[in-house]
Amino acid sequence: MLSRELEQSLNLAIQKARENRHEYITVEHLLYALLDNPPAIQAIRACGGSIEGLRNELDNFLEQYIPLLPDDSDEDAQPGLGFQRVIQRAILHVQGTGRKEVTGTNVLIAMFAEKESHAVYFLSREEVTRFDLVNYISHGISRVAGESTGLPPATGVDRDEGFEEDEAQTPLAAFAINLNEQAMAGRIDPLIGRHAEIERTIQILCRRRKNNPLVTGEAGVGKTAIAEGLARKIVEGEVPEVLIDSTIFSLDLGALLAGTKYRGDFEQRLKAVLAELEDTPGAILFIDEIHTVIGAGAASGGAMDASNLLKPVLASGRMKCIGSTTYQEYRGIFEKDRALSRRFQRVEIVEPSVDETVKILRGLKKPFEEHHDVRFTAPSLRTAAELSSRYITDRQLPDKAIDVIDEAGAQTRLAPAAKRRKTISVNDVERVVSKMARIPPRTVSASDKDVLKNLDADLKRVVFEGLRAAVKQGIPRSSVAIWADGDLGESVLLRAKAMSIGTSASPGSGLETVKHLFVDYIGIQLSFDPDSPLNTREQLLKQLDVLSGSNREGSIQLIIELDSTPTAAQIDNFGNSMKARANLLLKSIEQFQDAGVNSGLWAFDSKGIESYTATLAAQAHIDGRQSKVLLSTSNDFLTRNVNDLTADEKHITRLAAQTHGVDGLLIGPGAYYHQLLDFDKGRISRDEAIISIANHLINMSELFEKSRVASPVF
Amino acid sequence: MSDSKEIQRSDGLVVEEAKPKLKRPQLYRVILINDDYTPMEFVVMVLQRFFRLAHDDAVQIMLNVHTKGSGVCGVYPSEIAQTKVREVMNFAKENEHPLQCTMEPE
């Protein structure tokens, strides 16, 4: 049966023809009438059609093309053949589906079979297609946002049909992401700085042949951001004319591989993508992690992989391709495929400086603020850049700094709504960094220099409290370390000092302390032990050979170890003898810095050649690297006499001149060895020993302060 | 490789097929075909009745059919042309004349 609304529409169509003395009632009359049929209106709108536009077109058509009945005739308008067929088809279809009522939309769809009718032509002009209509009616899928019915599918169309639709996408749409579109949709963050890199990338893209830039850099420095930023610049028209019509497609290698069932599926897909790219003017293919194309899709042992499919296209210059990979993978994988790598021009992305990172953070802060509903203060951004640069050493700026501010924002979400603060301060950032780097907050919260400045005062407090407690409880000093371990967790330096005091019953070198510091808390220990049975010189040279790369594999292994346990490297006992050996030391500093250990503590045991070691240590500061240099000195220059300060003063003044440029001095427990010894021998009481040590340390600190030597660490 | 090209081609074609759809639909000429049995008067009547022609015009077209083998009776959108052809054929059949009426794109 016809629905009531449809019946009205049919009457309207007849009425329209009669009023105008039209000879026939045509499909166009029918469509005209359906423009007042609610379900039909909804469907047309959902498919993006304009009701008014259609009405105008139809009015013009009916007036111009429909023959009129003579005025004197008493004939009536007759239904045209098309009109009859449409109604018939709609009714048959509805009967076939077992439904009871024929609606306006059924008629609308039935109309599309009249391919030669103007009605269908007008609908197509409004970009209303039969497919859109049936999709809308069956599943409520609308082409226009906000018009979806949200109804469950009206008919049992099986899922396969939807899948077929996916398959019908062009290969490029299915296996690559159009970055230009992403940029237009505002899903790409702006690129800040990097002018030189972008310029070089563009320059390479403009070459006639081998116009394929390969962006290399450490993970997190923003390689992907270069491609995305370029897309954004293209969209914003900020690129030279040659590139203005370019589109960047980011290849989704995963999607390309996923679901390939048979040998050849992968190749077919990739070929289709490449063919489409070649046919698309201005297309630029972006392959993130490009080293993955080597071996991708290759059958076991097969020589044919994605990289081999790419090679001919790349060399010819018919297609532009941007690749990106980390430095490590470039060296390890990509570079080995000479045929592939020669087709690319490298663009090196270096880690941005702290200042540049701050700029980047400033540029990116808005989306993060919106996401977390907070505000970042300017100092908090700077702190994030500085602290992440200093303490998160296994990763790169700006990525790690961005992580810090993101996490700081996320942290506010954890607080109950009432207590939630809207501003991210320096403190918040510090807390996040300390969590991420697993460094106790107090160490982080001030710059290293400040720590060292306050160290003597802090130290006294902790040392004496520690000693007092140890002595009181009658715990042997050798186990103070265990006690200290549980309780004095705030500063690694302090903790190590407490241990040192506890464990060194004899005057030892300050290096003991440093060893604990490094081995237990910071990083690895590289011990060149000159007292080993081997010939010292030979052994050293051998070790340094490893470092300097004459043995490449070994060197890489070492660098990896440094990468994984970073912040600092300790070089042990170097100063023990000759200047020649100190030169080796310098060499090794360079090696370490090349290996990426450039923001940490350098501890040197000078053993009497303070001035020379200090000069070398100053090298650790080259290029504004953020190293701190600690120099452990021999203890024996310090007097044992608490009351004779003149001798101490002389030594300290000399030391000040020799250790210019050193951030801290490590002075071993030998400084108060005599007090400890006297206590051991029962010559003085515990309290006397503690007071005596305290006085001694205080006096020495004052001396150091007076002579403006680097802050001492006892 | 050639396979993938074809897939692509066929994909491309689907898109291209949609374009001709947007051409304005053609109009059709309705044509009467000459035969040796249908009386001239009948043809004139058909032209007057179904194509609303004045008597003189109808005679002119009838003569065209008679001398040249066929004559154009009018130009209409597809549906109307179809309907006219059907009406004329039905009317001729009712009167047992072998008159043929067809349509062709203009």
mmCIF file of N, CA, C and O in Angstrom, chain A residues 28 30 34 63 123 137 149 242 270 322 324 326 336 372 399 405 407-408 444 468 504 535 537 567 584 592 645 666 713:
data_model
loop_
_atom_site.group_PDB
_atom_site.id
_atom_site.type_symbol
_atom_site.label_atom_id
_atom_site.label_comp_id
_atom_site.label_asym_id
_atom_site.label_seq_id
_atom_site.Cartn_x
_atom_site.Cartn_y
_atom_site.Cartn_z
ATOM 1 N N GLU A 28 9.403 13.974 -13.666
ATOM 2 C CA GLU A 28 9.766 15.268 -13.102
ATOM 3 C C GLU A 28 8.652 15.831 -12.224
ATOM 4 O O GLU A 28 8.918 16.423 -11.188
ATOM 5 N N LEU A 30 6.680 14.025 -10.593
ATOM 6 C CA LEU A 30 6.734 13.191 -9.388
ATOM 7 C C LEU A 30 7.808 13.710 -8.429
ATOM 8 O O LEU A 30 7.574 13.874 -7.232
ATOM 9 N N LEU A 34 7.534 15.193 -4.689
ATOM 10 C CA LEU A 34 8.250 14.577 -3.558
ATOM 11 C C LEU A 34 9.019 15.621 -2.744
ATOM 12 O O LEU A 34 9.401 15.372 -1.608
ATOM 13 N N GLU A 63 8.135 23.907 -17.314
ATOM 14 C CA GLU A 63 7.602 24.992 -18.114
ATOM 15 C C GLU A 63 8.089 24.887 -19.561
ATOM 16 O O GLU A 63 7.358 25.123 -20.521
ATOM 17 N N LEU A 123 18.946 15.516 -9.800
ATOM 18 C CA LEU A 123 19.412 14.940 -8.527
ATOM 19 C C LEU A 123 20.934 14.762 -8.567
ATOM 20 O O LEU A 123 21.642 15.083 -7.610
ATOM 21 N N ILE A 137 19.101 5.314 3.704
ATOM 22 C CA ILE A 137 17.839 4.690 4.091
ATOM 23 C C ILE A 137 18.094 3.370 4.832
ATOM 24 O O ILE A 137 17.439 3.049 5.814
ATOM 25 N N THR A 149 20.572 9.272 10.859
ATOM 26 C CA THR A 149 19.411 8.937 11.649
ATOM 27 C C THR A 149 19.809 8.221 12.913
ATOM 28 O O THR A 149 19.108 8.251 13.903
ATOM 29 N N VAL A 242 57.045 26.025 -6.751
ATOM 30 C CA VAL A 242 57.112 24.671 -7.308
ATOM 31 C C VAL A 242 56.395 23.652 -6.454
ATOM 32 O O VAL A 242 55.965 22.617 -6.942
ATOM 33 N N LEU A 270 51.470 -2.252 -3.158
ATOM 34 C CA LEU A 270 52.500 -1.217 -3.198
ATOM 35 C C LEU A 270 52.619 -0.644 -4.601
ATOM 36 O O LEU A 270 52.723 0.564 -4.795
ATOM 37 N N ILE A 322 59.901 11.386 0.683
ATOM 38 C CA ILE A 322 60.635 11.796 1.876
ATOM 39 C C ILE A 322 60.701 10.592 2.802
ATOM 40 O O ILE A 322 59.676 9.966 3.079
ATOM 41 N N SER A 324 62.208 8.955 6.571
ATOM 42 C CA SER A 324 62.769 9.365 7.853
ATOM 43 C C SER A 324 63.209 8.126 8.616
ATOM 44 O O SER A 324 62.588 7.072 8.514
ATOM 45 N N THR A 326 65.948 6.875 12.187
ATOM 46 C CA THR A 326 66.872 7.331 13.214
ATOM 47 C C THR A 326 68.297 7.107 12.727
ATOM 48 O O THR A 326 68.547 6.305 11.841
ATOM 49 N N LYS A 336 73.369 0.206 4.656
ATOM 50 C CA LYS A 336 73.938 -1.023 4.102
ATOM 51 C C LYS A 336 73.342 -1.350 2.742
ATOM 52 O O LYS A 336 73.947 -2.050 1.950
ATOM 53 N N HIS A 372 44.458 19.585 28.643
ATOM 54 C CA HIS A 372 44.479 19.319 30.083
ATOM 55 C C HIS A 372 43.704 20.355 30.890
ATOM 56 O O HIS A 372 43.611 20.239 32.102
ATOM 57 N N ASP A 399 61.285 16.111 22.157
ATOM 58 C CA ASP A 399 60.315 15.092 22.531
ATOM 59 C C ASP A 399 60.189 14.923 24.039
ATOM 60 O O ASP A 399 59.098 14.913 24.599
ATOM 61 N N ILE A 405 55.890 18.307 29.821
ATOM 62 C CA ILE A 405 54.757 19.219 30.035
ATOM 63 C C ILE A 405 53.430 18.481 29.880
ATOM 64 O O ILE A 405 52.475 18.757 30.590
ATOM 65 N N GLU A 407 52.907 15.406 30.698
ATOM 66 C CA GLU A 407 52.689 14.633 31.916
ATOM 67 C C GLU A 407 52.337 15.539 33.095
ATOM 68 O O GLU A 407 51.535 15.186 33.939
ATOM 69 N N ALA A 408 52.965 16.723 33.099
ATOM 70 C CA ALA A 408 52.635 17.678 34.153
ATOM 71 C C ALA A 408 51.163 18.045 34.065
ATOM 72 O O ALA A 408 50.460 18.156 35.079
ATOM 73 N N VAL A 444 66.845 17.581 42.029
ATOM 74 C CA VAL A 444 66.510 18.213 40.772
ATOM 75 C C VAL A 444 66.122 19.661 40.962
ATOM 76 O O VAL A 444 66.326 20.490 40.107
ATOM 77 N N ARG A 468 76.186 10.366 64.512
ATOM 78 C CA ARG A 468 75.649 10.339 65.859
ATOM 79 C C ARG A 468 74.767 9.105 66.043
ATOM 80 O O ARG A 468 74.894 8.353 67.005
ATOM 81 N N SER A 504 84.717 3.929 55.067
ATOM 82 C CA SER A 504 86.150 4.134 55.011
ATOM 83 C C SER A 504 86.738 4.259 56.406
ATOM 84 O O SER A 504 86.634 5.290 57.030
ATOM 85 N N ASN A 535 100.638 -4.690 31.889
ATOM 86 C CA ASN A 535 101.386 -3.458 31.692
ATOM 87 C C ASN A 535 100.412 -2.299 31.559
ATOM 88 O O ASN A 535 99.521 -2.307 30.729
ATOM 89 N N ARG A 537 100.456 0.792 30.641
ATOM 90 C CA ARG A 537 100.376 1.600 29.431
ATOM 91 C C ARG A 537 99.665 0.842 28.296
ATOM 92 O O ARG A 537 98.755 1.350 27.651
ATOM 93 N N THR A 567 73.973 9.369 32.119
ATOM 94 C CA THR A 567 74.336 10.605 32.807
ATOM 95 C C THR A 567 75.810 10.857 32.984
ATOM 96 O O THR A 567 76.268 11.963 32.898
ATOM 97 N N LEU A 584 95.651 10.927 27.158
ATOM 98 C CA LEU A 584 94.719 9.843 26.847
ATOM 99 C C LEU A 584 93.360 10.131 27.463
ATOM 100 O O LEU A 584 92.318 9.845 26.895
ATOM 101 N N PHE A 592 83.723 10.003 24.918
ATOM 102 C CA PHE A 592 82.475 9.903 25.676
ATOM 103 C C PHE A 592 81.459 10.919 25.191
ATOM 104 O O PHE A 592 80.287 10.640 25.056
ATOM 105 N N LEU A 645 95.278 26.322 61.171
ATOM 106 C CA LEU A 645 94.598 26.550 59.915
ATOM 107 C C LEU A 645 95.491 27.165 58.842
ATOM 108 O O LEU A 645 95.125 27.172 57.670
ATOM 109 N N LEU A 666 86.219 16.910 45.394
ATOM 110 C CA LEU A 666 85.891 15.839 46.316
ATOM 111 C C LEU A 666 87.067 15.655 47.259
ATOM 112 O O LEU A 666 88.191 15.409 46.820
ATOM 113 N N VAL A 713 83.477 19.214 48.295
ATOM 114 C CA VAL A 713 82.599 18.137 48.748
ATOM 115 C C VAL A 713 83.455 17.228 49.608
ATOM 116 O O VAL A 713 84.506 16.769 49.164
#
